[in-house]
PDB file of C-alpha atoms in Angstrom:
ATOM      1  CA  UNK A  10      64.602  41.671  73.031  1.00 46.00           C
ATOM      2  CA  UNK A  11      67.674  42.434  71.972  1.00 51.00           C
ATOM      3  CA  UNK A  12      66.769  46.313  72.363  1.00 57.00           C
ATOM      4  CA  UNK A  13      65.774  46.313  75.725  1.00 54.00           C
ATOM      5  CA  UNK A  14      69.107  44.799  76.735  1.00 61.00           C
ATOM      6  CA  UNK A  15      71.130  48.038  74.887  1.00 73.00           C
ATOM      7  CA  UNK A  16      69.132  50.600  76.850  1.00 83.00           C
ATOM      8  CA  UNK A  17      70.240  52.472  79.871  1.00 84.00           C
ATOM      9  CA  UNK A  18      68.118  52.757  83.229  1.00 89.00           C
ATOM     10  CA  UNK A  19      66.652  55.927  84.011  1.00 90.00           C
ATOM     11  CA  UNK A  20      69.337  55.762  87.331  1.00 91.00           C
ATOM     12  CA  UNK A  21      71.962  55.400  84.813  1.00 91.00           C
ATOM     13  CA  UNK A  22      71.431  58.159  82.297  1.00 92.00           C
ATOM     14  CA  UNK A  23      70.770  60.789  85.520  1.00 94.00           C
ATOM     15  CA  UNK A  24      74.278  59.415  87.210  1.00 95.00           C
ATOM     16  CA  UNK A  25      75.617  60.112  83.682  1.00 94.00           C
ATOM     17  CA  UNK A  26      74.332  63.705  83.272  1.00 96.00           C
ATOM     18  CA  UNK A  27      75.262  64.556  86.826  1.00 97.00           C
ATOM     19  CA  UNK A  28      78.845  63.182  86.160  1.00 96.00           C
ATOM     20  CA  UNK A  29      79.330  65.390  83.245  1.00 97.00           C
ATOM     21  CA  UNK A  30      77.436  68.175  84.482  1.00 97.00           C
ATOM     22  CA  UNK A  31      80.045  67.922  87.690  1.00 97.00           C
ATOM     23  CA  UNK A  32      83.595  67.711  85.400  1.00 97.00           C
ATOM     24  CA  UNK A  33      81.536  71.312  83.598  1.00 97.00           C
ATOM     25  CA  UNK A  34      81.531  72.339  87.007  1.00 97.00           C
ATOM     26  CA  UNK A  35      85.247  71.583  88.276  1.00 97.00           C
ATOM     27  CA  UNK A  36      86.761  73.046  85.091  1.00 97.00           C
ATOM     28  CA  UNK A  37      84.844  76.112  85.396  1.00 97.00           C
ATOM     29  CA  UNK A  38      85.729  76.644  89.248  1.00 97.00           C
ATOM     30  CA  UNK A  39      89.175  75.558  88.078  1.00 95.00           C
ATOM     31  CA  UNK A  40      89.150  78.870  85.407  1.00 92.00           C
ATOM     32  CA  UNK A  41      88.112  80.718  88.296  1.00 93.00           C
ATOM     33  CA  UNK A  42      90.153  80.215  90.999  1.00 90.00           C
ATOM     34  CA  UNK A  43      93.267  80.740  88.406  1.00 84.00           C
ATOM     35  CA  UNK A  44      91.670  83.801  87.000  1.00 83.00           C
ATOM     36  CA  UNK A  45      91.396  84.875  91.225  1.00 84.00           C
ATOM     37  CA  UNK A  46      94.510  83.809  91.806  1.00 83.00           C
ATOM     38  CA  UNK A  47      96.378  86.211  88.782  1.00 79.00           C
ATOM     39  CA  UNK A  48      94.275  89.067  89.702  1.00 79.00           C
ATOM     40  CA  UNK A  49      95.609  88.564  93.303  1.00 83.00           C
ATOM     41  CA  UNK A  50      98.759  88.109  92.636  1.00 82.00           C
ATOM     42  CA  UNK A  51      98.787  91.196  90.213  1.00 77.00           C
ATOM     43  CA  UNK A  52      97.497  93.425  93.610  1.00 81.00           C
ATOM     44  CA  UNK A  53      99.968  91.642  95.926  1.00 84.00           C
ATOM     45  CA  UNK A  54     102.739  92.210  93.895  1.00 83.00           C
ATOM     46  CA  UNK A  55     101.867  96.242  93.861  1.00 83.00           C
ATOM     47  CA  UNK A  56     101.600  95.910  97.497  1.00 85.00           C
ATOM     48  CA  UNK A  57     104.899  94.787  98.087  1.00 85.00           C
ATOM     49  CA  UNK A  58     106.118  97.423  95.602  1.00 84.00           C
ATOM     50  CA  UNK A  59     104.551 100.109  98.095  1.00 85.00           C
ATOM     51  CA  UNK A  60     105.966  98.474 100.576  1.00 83.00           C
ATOM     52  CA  UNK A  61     109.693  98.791  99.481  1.00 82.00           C
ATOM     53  CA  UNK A  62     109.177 102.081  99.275  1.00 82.00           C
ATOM     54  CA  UNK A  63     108.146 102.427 102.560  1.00 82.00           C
ATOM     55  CA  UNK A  64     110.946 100.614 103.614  1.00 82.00           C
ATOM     56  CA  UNK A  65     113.789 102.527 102.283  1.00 82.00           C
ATOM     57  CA  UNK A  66     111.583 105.941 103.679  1.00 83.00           C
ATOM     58  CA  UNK A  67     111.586 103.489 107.080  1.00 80.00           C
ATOM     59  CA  UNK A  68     116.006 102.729 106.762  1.00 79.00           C
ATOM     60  CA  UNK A  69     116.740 106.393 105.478  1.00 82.00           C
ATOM     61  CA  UNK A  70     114.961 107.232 108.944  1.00 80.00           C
ATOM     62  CA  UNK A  71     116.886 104.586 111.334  1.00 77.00           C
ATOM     63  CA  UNK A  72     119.985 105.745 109.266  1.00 78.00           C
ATOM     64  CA  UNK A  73     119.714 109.125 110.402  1.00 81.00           C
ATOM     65  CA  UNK A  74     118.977 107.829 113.957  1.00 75.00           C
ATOM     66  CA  UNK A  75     122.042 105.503 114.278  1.00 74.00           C
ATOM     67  CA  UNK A  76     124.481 108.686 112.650  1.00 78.00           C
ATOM     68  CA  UNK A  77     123.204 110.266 115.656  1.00 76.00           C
ATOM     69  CA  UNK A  78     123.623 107.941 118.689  1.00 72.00           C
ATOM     70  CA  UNK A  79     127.042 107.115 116.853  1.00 73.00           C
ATOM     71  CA  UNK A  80     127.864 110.651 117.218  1.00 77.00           C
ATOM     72  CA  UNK A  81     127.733 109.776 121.144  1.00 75.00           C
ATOM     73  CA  UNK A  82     131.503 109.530 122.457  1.00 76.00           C
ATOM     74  CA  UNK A  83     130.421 106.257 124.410  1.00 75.00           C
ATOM     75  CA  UNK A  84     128.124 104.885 121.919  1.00 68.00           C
ATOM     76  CA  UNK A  85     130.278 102.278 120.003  1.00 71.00           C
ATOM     77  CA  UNK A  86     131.315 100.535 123.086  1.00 75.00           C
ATOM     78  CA  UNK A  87     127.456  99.958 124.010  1.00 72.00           C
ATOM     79  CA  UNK A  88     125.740  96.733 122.827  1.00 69.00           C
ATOM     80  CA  UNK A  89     122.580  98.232 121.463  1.00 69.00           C
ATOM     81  CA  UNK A  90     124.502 100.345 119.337  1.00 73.00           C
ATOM     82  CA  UNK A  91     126.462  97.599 117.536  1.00 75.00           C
ATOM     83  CA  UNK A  92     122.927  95.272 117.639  1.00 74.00           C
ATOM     84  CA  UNK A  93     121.800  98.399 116.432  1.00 74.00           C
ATOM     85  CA  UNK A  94     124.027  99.082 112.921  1.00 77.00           C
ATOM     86  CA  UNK A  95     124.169  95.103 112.198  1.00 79.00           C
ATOM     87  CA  UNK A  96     120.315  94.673 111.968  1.00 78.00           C
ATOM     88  CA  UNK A  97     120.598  98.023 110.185  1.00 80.00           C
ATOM     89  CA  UNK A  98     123.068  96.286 107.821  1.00 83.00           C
ATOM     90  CA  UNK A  99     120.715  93.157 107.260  1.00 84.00           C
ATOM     91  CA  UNK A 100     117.638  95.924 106.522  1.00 83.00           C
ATOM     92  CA  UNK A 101     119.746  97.261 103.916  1.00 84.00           C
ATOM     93  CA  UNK A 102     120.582  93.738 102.518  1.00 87.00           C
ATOM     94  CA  UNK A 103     117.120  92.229 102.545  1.00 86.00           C
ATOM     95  CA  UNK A 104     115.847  95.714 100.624  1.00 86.00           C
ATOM     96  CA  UNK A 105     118.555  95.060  98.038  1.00 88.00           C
ATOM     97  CA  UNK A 106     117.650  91.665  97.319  1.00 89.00           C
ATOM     98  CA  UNK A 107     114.105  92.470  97.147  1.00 87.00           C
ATOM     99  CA  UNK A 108     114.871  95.271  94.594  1.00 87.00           C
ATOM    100  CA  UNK A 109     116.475  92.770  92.714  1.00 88.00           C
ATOM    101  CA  UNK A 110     113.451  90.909  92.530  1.00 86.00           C
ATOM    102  CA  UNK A 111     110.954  93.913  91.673  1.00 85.00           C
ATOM    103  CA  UNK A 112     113.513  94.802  88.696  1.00 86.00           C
ATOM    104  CA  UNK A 113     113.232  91.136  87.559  1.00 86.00           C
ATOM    105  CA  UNK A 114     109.395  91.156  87.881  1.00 83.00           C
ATOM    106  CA  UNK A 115     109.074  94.535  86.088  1.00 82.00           C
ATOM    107  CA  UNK A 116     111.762  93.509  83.272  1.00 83.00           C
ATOM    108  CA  UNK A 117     110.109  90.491  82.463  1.00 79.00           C
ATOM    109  CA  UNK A 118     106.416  91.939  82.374  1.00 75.00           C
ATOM    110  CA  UNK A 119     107.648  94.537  80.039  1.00 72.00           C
ATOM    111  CA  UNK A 120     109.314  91.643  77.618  1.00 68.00           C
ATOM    112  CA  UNK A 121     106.214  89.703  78.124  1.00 57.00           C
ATOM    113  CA  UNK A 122     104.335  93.380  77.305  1.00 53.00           C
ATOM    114  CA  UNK A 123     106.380  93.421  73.825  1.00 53.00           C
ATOM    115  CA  UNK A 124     105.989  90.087  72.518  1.00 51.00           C
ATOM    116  CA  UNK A 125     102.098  90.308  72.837  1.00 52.00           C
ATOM    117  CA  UNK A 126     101.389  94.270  71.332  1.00 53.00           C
ATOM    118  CA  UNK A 127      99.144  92.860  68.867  1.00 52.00           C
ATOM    119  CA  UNK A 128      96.963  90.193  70.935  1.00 51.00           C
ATOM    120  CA  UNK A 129      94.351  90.174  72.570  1.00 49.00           C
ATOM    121  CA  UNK A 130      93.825  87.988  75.224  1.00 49.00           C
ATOM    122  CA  UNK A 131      96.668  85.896  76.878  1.00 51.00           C
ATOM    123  CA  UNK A 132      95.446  84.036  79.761  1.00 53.00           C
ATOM    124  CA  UNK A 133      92.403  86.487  80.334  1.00 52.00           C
ATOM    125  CA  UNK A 134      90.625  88.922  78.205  1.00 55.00           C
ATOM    126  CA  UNK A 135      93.442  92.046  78.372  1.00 54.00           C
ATOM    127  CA  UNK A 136      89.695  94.118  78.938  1.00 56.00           C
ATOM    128  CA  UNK A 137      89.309  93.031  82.739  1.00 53.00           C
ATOM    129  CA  UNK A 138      91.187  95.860  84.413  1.00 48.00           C
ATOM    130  CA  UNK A 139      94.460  93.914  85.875  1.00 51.00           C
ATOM    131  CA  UNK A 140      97.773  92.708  83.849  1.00 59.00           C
ATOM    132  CA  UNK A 141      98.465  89.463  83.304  1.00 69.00           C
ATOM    133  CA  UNK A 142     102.335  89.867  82.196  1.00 74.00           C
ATOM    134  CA  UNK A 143     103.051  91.392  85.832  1.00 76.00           C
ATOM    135  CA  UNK A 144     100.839  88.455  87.417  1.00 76.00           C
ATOM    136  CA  UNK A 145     102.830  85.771  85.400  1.00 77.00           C
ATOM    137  CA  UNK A 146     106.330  87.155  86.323  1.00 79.00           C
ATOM    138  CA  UNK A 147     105.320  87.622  89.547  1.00 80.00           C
ATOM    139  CA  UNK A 148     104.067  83.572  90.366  1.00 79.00           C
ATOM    140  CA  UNK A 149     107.535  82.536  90.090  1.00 82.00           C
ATOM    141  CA  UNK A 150     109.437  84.917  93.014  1.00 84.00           C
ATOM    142  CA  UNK A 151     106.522  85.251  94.823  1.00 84.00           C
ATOM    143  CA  UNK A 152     107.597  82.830  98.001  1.00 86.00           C
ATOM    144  CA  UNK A 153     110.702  84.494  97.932  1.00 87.00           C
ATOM    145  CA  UNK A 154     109.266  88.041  97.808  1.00 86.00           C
ATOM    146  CA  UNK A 155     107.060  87.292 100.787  1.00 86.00           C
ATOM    147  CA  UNK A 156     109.814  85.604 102.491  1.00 89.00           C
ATOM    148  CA  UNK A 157     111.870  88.485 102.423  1.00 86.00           C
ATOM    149  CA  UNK A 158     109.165  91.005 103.492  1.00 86.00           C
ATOM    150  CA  UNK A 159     107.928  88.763 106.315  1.00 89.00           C
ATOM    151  CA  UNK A 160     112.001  89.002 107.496  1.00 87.00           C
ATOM    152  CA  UNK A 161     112.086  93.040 107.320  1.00 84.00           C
ATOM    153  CA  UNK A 162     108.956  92.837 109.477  1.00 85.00           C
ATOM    154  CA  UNK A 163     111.286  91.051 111.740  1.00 86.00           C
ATOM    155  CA  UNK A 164     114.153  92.753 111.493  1.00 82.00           C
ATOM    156  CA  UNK A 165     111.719  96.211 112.237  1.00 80.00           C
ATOM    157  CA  UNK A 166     110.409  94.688 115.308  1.00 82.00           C
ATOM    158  CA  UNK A 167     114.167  93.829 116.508  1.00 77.00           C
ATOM    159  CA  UNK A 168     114.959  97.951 115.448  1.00 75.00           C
ATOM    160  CA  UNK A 169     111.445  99.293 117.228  1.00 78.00           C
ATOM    161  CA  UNK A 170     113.265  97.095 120.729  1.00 78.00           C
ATOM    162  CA  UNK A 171     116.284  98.341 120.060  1.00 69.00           C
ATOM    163  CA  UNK A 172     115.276 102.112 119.826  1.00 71.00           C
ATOM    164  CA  UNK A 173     113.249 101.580 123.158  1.00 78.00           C
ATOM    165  CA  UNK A 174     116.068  99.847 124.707  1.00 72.00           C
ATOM    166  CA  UNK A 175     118.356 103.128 123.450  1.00 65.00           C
ATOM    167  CA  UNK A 176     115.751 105.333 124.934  1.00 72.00           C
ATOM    168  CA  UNK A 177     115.398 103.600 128.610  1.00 73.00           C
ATOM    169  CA  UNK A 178     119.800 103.534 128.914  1.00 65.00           C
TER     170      UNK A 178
END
C-alpha cells in the first residue's frame, strides 16, 4: 500500500517530461538568439563603418559645393547659405563623434584579439566565420552609433532641401 501512494500518475510524469523538455528548449533558443544577435551585430557594425566612409566622400562633396556658392558676392547675406554651412558644421561634428566611436570599437576588439591568441572559443566557436571581439565591443555603443547615423540621415535630408532651395533662388 504504501507503494502505490509514492508513485506518480501517468499525467504527472508526461507534465514532468514536457516541463523539462520545454526549459531544454528555452535555453537552447536562448543560445541562439544571442549567437544571432553577435553575428548581427558583428555585420551592423561593418555597415556603419561603410557608411562613415561614405559620409566623409558625401561632406568632402557639400564642402566643395558651399566653397563655391560662398564664392558668390551676395551669398553670405542669403539664409540658405548660412542654414547651409551650420548643418554643414553639425555633419562634420556628428562624423567626428562617430569616428570616435569606430576607434573605440576597433581598439578594444584588437585588446580583446590579444588577450585570447591562444583560445579557442570565447562566446562561439572562433570557426563560424564572424568575430566575436568586434561583436562584444560593439553591444555597448551600439544605441549611440545608430543614434548618430539616424541624425546624419537627417541632417542629409535638411542639405538635399537646402541644395534644391539654392538651385530654385
Amino acid at each position: 500500500m504504501a507503494d502505490a501512494t509514492q508513485q506518480d500518475s501517468p499525467l504527472s510524469i508526461a507534465a514532468n517530461i514536457a516541463g523539462i523538455l520545454t526549459f531544454v528548449v528555452a535555453i537552447i533558443a536562448a543560445v541562439y538568439v544571442r549567437i544571432m544577435y553577435l553575428k548581427n551585430s558583428d555585420q551592423e557594425y561593418f555597415q556603419v563603418k561603410t557608411s562613415l566612409s561614405w559620409f566623409k566622400t558625401e561632406s568632402a562633396w557639400l564642402g566643395e559645393l558651399v566653397k563655391a556658392v560662398g564664392e558668390r558676392p551676395d551669398a553670405k547675406n542669403q539664409p540658405e547659405y548660412q542654414m547651409y554651412t551650420f548643418v554643414m558644421d553639425d555633419l562634420v561634428k556628428l562624423e567626428q563623434r562617430l569616428l570616435e566611436l569606430v576607434e573605440e570599437i576597433e581598439s578594444k576588439a584588437g585588446s580583446e584579439d590579444e588577450l585570447r591568441q591562444g583560445v579557442r572559443w570565447a562566446l562561439v566557436p572562433r570557426g563560424w566565420g564572424f568575430t566575436t571581439a568586434v561583436a562584444m565591443a560593439w553591444l555597448p555603443v551600439r544605441t549611440k552609433a545608430l543614434e548618430l547615423v539616424r541624425q546624419r540621415d537627417a541632417l542629409t535630408a535638411r542639405v538635399s532641401f537646402t541644395q534644391i532651395s539654392m538651385l530654385s533662388s
